[in-house]
Coordinates of C-alpha atoms in Angstrom, one line a residue:
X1 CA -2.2 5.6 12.8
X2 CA -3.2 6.7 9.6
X3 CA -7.0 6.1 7.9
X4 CA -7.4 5.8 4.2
X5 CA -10.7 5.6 2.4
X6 CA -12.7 4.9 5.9
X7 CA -16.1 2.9 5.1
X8 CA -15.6 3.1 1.2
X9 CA -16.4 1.0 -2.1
X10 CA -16.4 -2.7 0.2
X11 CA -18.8 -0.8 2.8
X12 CA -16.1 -1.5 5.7
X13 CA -13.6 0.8 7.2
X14 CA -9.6 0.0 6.4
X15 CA -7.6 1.7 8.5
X16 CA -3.9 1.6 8.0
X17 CA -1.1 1.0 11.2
X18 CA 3.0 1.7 10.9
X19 CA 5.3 -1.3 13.2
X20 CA 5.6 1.1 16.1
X21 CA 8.9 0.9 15.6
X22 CA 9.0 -2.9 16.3
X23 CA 9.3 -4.5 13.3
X24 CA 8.5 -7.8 14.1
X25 CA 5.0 -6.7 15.5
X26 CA 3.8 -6.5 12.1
X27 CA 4.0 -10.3 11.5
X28 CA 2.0 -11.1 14.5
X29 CA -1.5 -11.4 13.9
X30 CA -2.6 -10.9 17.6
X31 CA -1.4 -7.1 17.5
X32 CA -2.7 -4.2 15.7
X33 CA 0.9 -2.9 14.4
X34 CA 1.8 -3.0 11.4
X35 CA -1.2 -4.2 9.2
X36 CA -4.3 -2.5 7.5
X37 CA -7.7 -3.3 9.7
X38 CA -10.7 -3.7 8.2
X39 CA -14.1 -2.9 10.5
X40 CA -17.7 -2.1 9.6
X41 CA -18.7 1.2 10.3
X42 CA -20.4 0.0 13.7
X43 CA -16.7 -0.5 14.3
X44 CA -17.1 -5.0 14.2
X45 CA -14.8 -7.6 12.8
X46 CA -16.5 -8.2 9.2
X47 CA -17.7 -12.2 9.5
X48 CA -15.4 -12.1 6.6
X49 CA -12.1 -11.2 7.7
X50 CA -9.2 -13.5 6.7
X51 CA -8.7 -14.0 10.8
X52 CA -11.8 -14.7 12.7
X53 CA -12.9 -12.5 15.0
X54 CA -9.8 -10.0 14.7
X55 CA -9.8 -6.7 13.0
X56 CA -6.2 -8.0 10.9
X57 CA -6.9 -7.8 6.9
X58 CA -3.3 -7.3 5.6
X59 CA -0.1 -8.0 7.6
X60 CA 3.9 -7.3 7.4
X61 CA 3.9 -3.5 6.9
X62 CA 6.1 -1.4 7.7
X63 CA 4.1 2.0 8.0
X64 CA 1.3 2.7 5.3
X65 CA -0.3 6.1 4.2
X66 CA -1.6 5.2 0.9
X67 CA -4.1 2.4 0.1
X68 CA -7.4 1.9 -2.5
X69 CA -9.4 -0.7 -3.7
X70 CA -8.9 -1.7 -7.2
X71 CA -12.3 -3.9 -7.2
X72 CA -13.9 -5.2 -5.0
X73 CA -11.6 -8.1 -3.6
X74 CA -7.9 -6.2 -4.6
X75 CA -6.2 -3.6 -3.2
X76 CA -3.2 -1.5 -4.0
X77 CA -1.0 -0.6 -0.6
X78 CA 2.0 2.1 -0.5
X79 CA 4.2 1.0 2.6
X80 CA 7.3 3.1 3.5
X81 CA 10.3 1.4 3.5
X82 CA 13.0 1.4 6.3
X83 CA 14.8 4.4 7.8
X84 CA 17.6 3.4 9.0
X85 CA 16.0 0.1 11.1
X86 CA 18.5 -3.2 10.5
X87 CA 20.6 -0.7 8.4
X88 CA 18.8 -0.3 5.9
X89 CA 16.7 2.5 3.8
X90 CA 14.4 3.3 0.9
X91 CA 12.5 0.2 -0.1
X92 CA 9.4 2.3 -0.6
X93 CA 7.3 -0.1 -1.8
X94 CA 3.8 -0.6 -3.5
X95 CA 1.9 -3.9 -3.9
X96 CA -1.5 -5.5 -5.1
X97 CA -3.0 -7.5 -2.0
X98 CA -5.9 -9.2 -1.5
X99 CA -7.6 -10.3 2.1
X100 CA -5.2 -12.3 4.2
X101 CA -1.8 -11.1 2.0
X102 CA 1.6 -10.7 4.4
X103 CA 3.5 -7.4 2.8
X104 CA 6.7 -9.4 4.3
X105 CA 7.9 -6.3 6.5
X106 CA 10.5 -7.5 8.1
X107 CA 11.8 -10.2 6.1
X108 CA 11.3 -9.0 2.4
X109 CA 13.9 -6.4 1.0
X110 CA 13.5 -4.6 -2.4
X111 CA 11.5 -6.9 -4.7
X112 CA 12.5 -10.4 -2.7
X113 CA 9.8 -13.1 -3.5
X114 CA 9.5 -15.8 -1.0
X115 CA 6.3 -18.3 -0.6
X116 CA 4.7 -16.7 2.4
X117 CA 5.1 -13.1 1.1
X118 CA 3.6 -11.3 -1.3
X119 CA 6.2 -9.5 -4.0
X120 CA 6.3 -6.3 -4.5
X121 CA 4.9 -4.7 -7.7
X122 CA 6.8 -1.3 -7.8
X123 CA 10.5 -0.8 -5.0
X124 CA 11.9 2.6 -5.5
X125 CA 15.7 1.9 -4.4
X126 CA 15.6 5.7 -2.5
X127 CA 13.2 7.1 -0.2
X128 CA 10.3 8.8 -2.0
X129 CA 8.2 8.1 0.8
X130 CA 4.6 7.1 -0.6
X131 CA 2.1 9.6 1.1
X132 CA -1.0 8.4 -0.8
X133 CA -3.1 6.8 -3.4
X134 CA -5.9 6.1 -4.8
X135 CA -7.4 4.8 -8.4
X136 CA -8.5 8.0 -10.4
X137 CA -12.4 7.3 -10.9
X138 CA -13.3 11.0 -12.3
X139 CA -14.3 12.2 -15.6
X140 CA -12.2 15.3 -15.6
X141 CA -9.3 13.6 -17.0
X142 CA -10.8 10.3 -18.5
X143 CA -7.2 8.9 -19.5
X144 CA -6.5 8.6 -16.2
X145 CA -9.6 6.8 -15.6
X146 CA -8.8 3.2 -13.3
X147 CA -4.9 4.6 -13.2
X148 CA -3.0 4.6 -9.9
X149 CA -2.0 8.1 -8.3
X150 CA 0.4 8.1 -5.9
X151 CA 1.6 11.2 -4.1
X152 CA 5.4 11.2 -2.7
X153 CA 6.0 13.2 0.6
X154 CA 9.1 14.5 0.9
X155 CA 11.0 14.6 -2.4
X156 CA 10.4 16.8 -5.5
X157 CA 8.3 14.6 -7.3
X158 CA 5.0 12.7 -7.7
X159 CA 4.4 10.2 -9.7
X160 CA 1.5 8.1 -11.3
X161 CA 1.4 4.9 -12.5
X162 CA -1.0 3.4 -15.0
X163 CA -2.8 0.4 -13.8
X164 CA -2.5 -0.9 -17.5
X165 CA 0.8 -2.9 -16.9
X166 CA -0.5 -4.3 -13.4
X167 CA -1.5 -7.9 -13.7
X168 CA -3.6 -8.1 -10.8
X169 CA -3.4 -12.0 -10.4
X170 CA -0.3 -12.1 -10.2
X171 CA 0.6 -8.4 -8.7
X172 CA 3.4 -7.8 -10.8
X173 CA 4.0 -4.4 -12.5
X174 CA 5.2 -4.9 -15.9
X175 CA 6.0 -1.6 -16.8
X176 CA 5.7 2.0 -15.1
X177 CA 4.9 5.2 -16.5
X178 CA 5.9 8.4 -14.5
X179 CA 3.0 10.6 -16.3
X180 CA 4.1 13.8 -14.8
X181 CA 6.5 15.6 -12.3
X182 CA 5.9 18.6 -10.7
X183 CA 8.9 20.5 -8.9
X184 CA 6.9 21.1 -5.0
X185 CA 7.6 24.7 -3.8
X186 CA 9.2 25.3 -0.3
X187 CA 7.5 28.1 0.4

């Protein structure tokens, strides 16, 4: 299980779950695989929650490690695509969700759109895998200012993409800018 930004910004705890290797899991709202949680810090369902009285805030992911609130009611997720499950890989994925929003793991593939399923904003065709994000909200840099980091784990690379060409009502990425690369020692 992976937690990103516990008990931040909304005042609630998100905590992010992989499928356990069953991918179907992660479209059933009655287990805890596969989805992003949301609890207050006393470690209760929010009266709030898109499913009463269950801990479920986002469903159909594969495995997340990266997630951040882009205000108070939208969300950007990083999902790992498949590794080989139902033959297929890469699919690396990032998306703009709000409470209640089904990723589509299983069912989607690459930038799919179907009614029940939120479409991707960003598919990277190969593996990258997405190991983090989070919205820049520093002054060191103030051009990056409200932009979207997102650090890759296991290639050469990380990238960042501005949240400029993001329309967040619709969650599509218009564009993407890949600000810098930084070759990542093996040593």
């Amino acid at each position: 299980m992976n937690q990103e930004s516990p008990c931040l910004y909304t005042g609630e705890c998100q905590i992010g779950t992989g499928d356990a290797r069953e991918p179907q899991i992660s479209q059933d709202v009655d287990s805890l695989a596969g989805k992003i949680l949301r609890l207050t810090p006393e470690g209760k369902v929010p009266a709030d929650n898109p499913f009463p009285n269950n801990p479920v805030f986002i469903t159909g992911i594969r495995n997340t490690q990266g997630f951040d609130w882009y205000n108070p009611s939208t969300l950007f997720v990083t999902d790992h695509g498949p590794s080989g499950e139902l033959g297929r890989r890469g699919e690396d994925k990032v998306s703009v969700l709000q409470a209640g929003d089904n990723m589509g793991w299983p069912a989607v593939e690459n930038c799919e759109a179907e009614a029940e399923f939120v479409r991707p904003s960003l598919v990277w065709r190969e593996a990258a895998p997405p190991g983090g994000a989070a919205i820049y909200t520093g002054d060191a840099i103030p051009e990056w200012k409200g932009n979207l980091i997102i650090g890759v784990a296991e290639t050469k690379y990380e990238f960042k993409c501005r949240d400029v060409p993001w329309n967040v009502s619709t969650g599509v990425l218009t564009s993407s800018q890949i600000l810098f690369i930084l070759p990542i020692s093996n040593a």
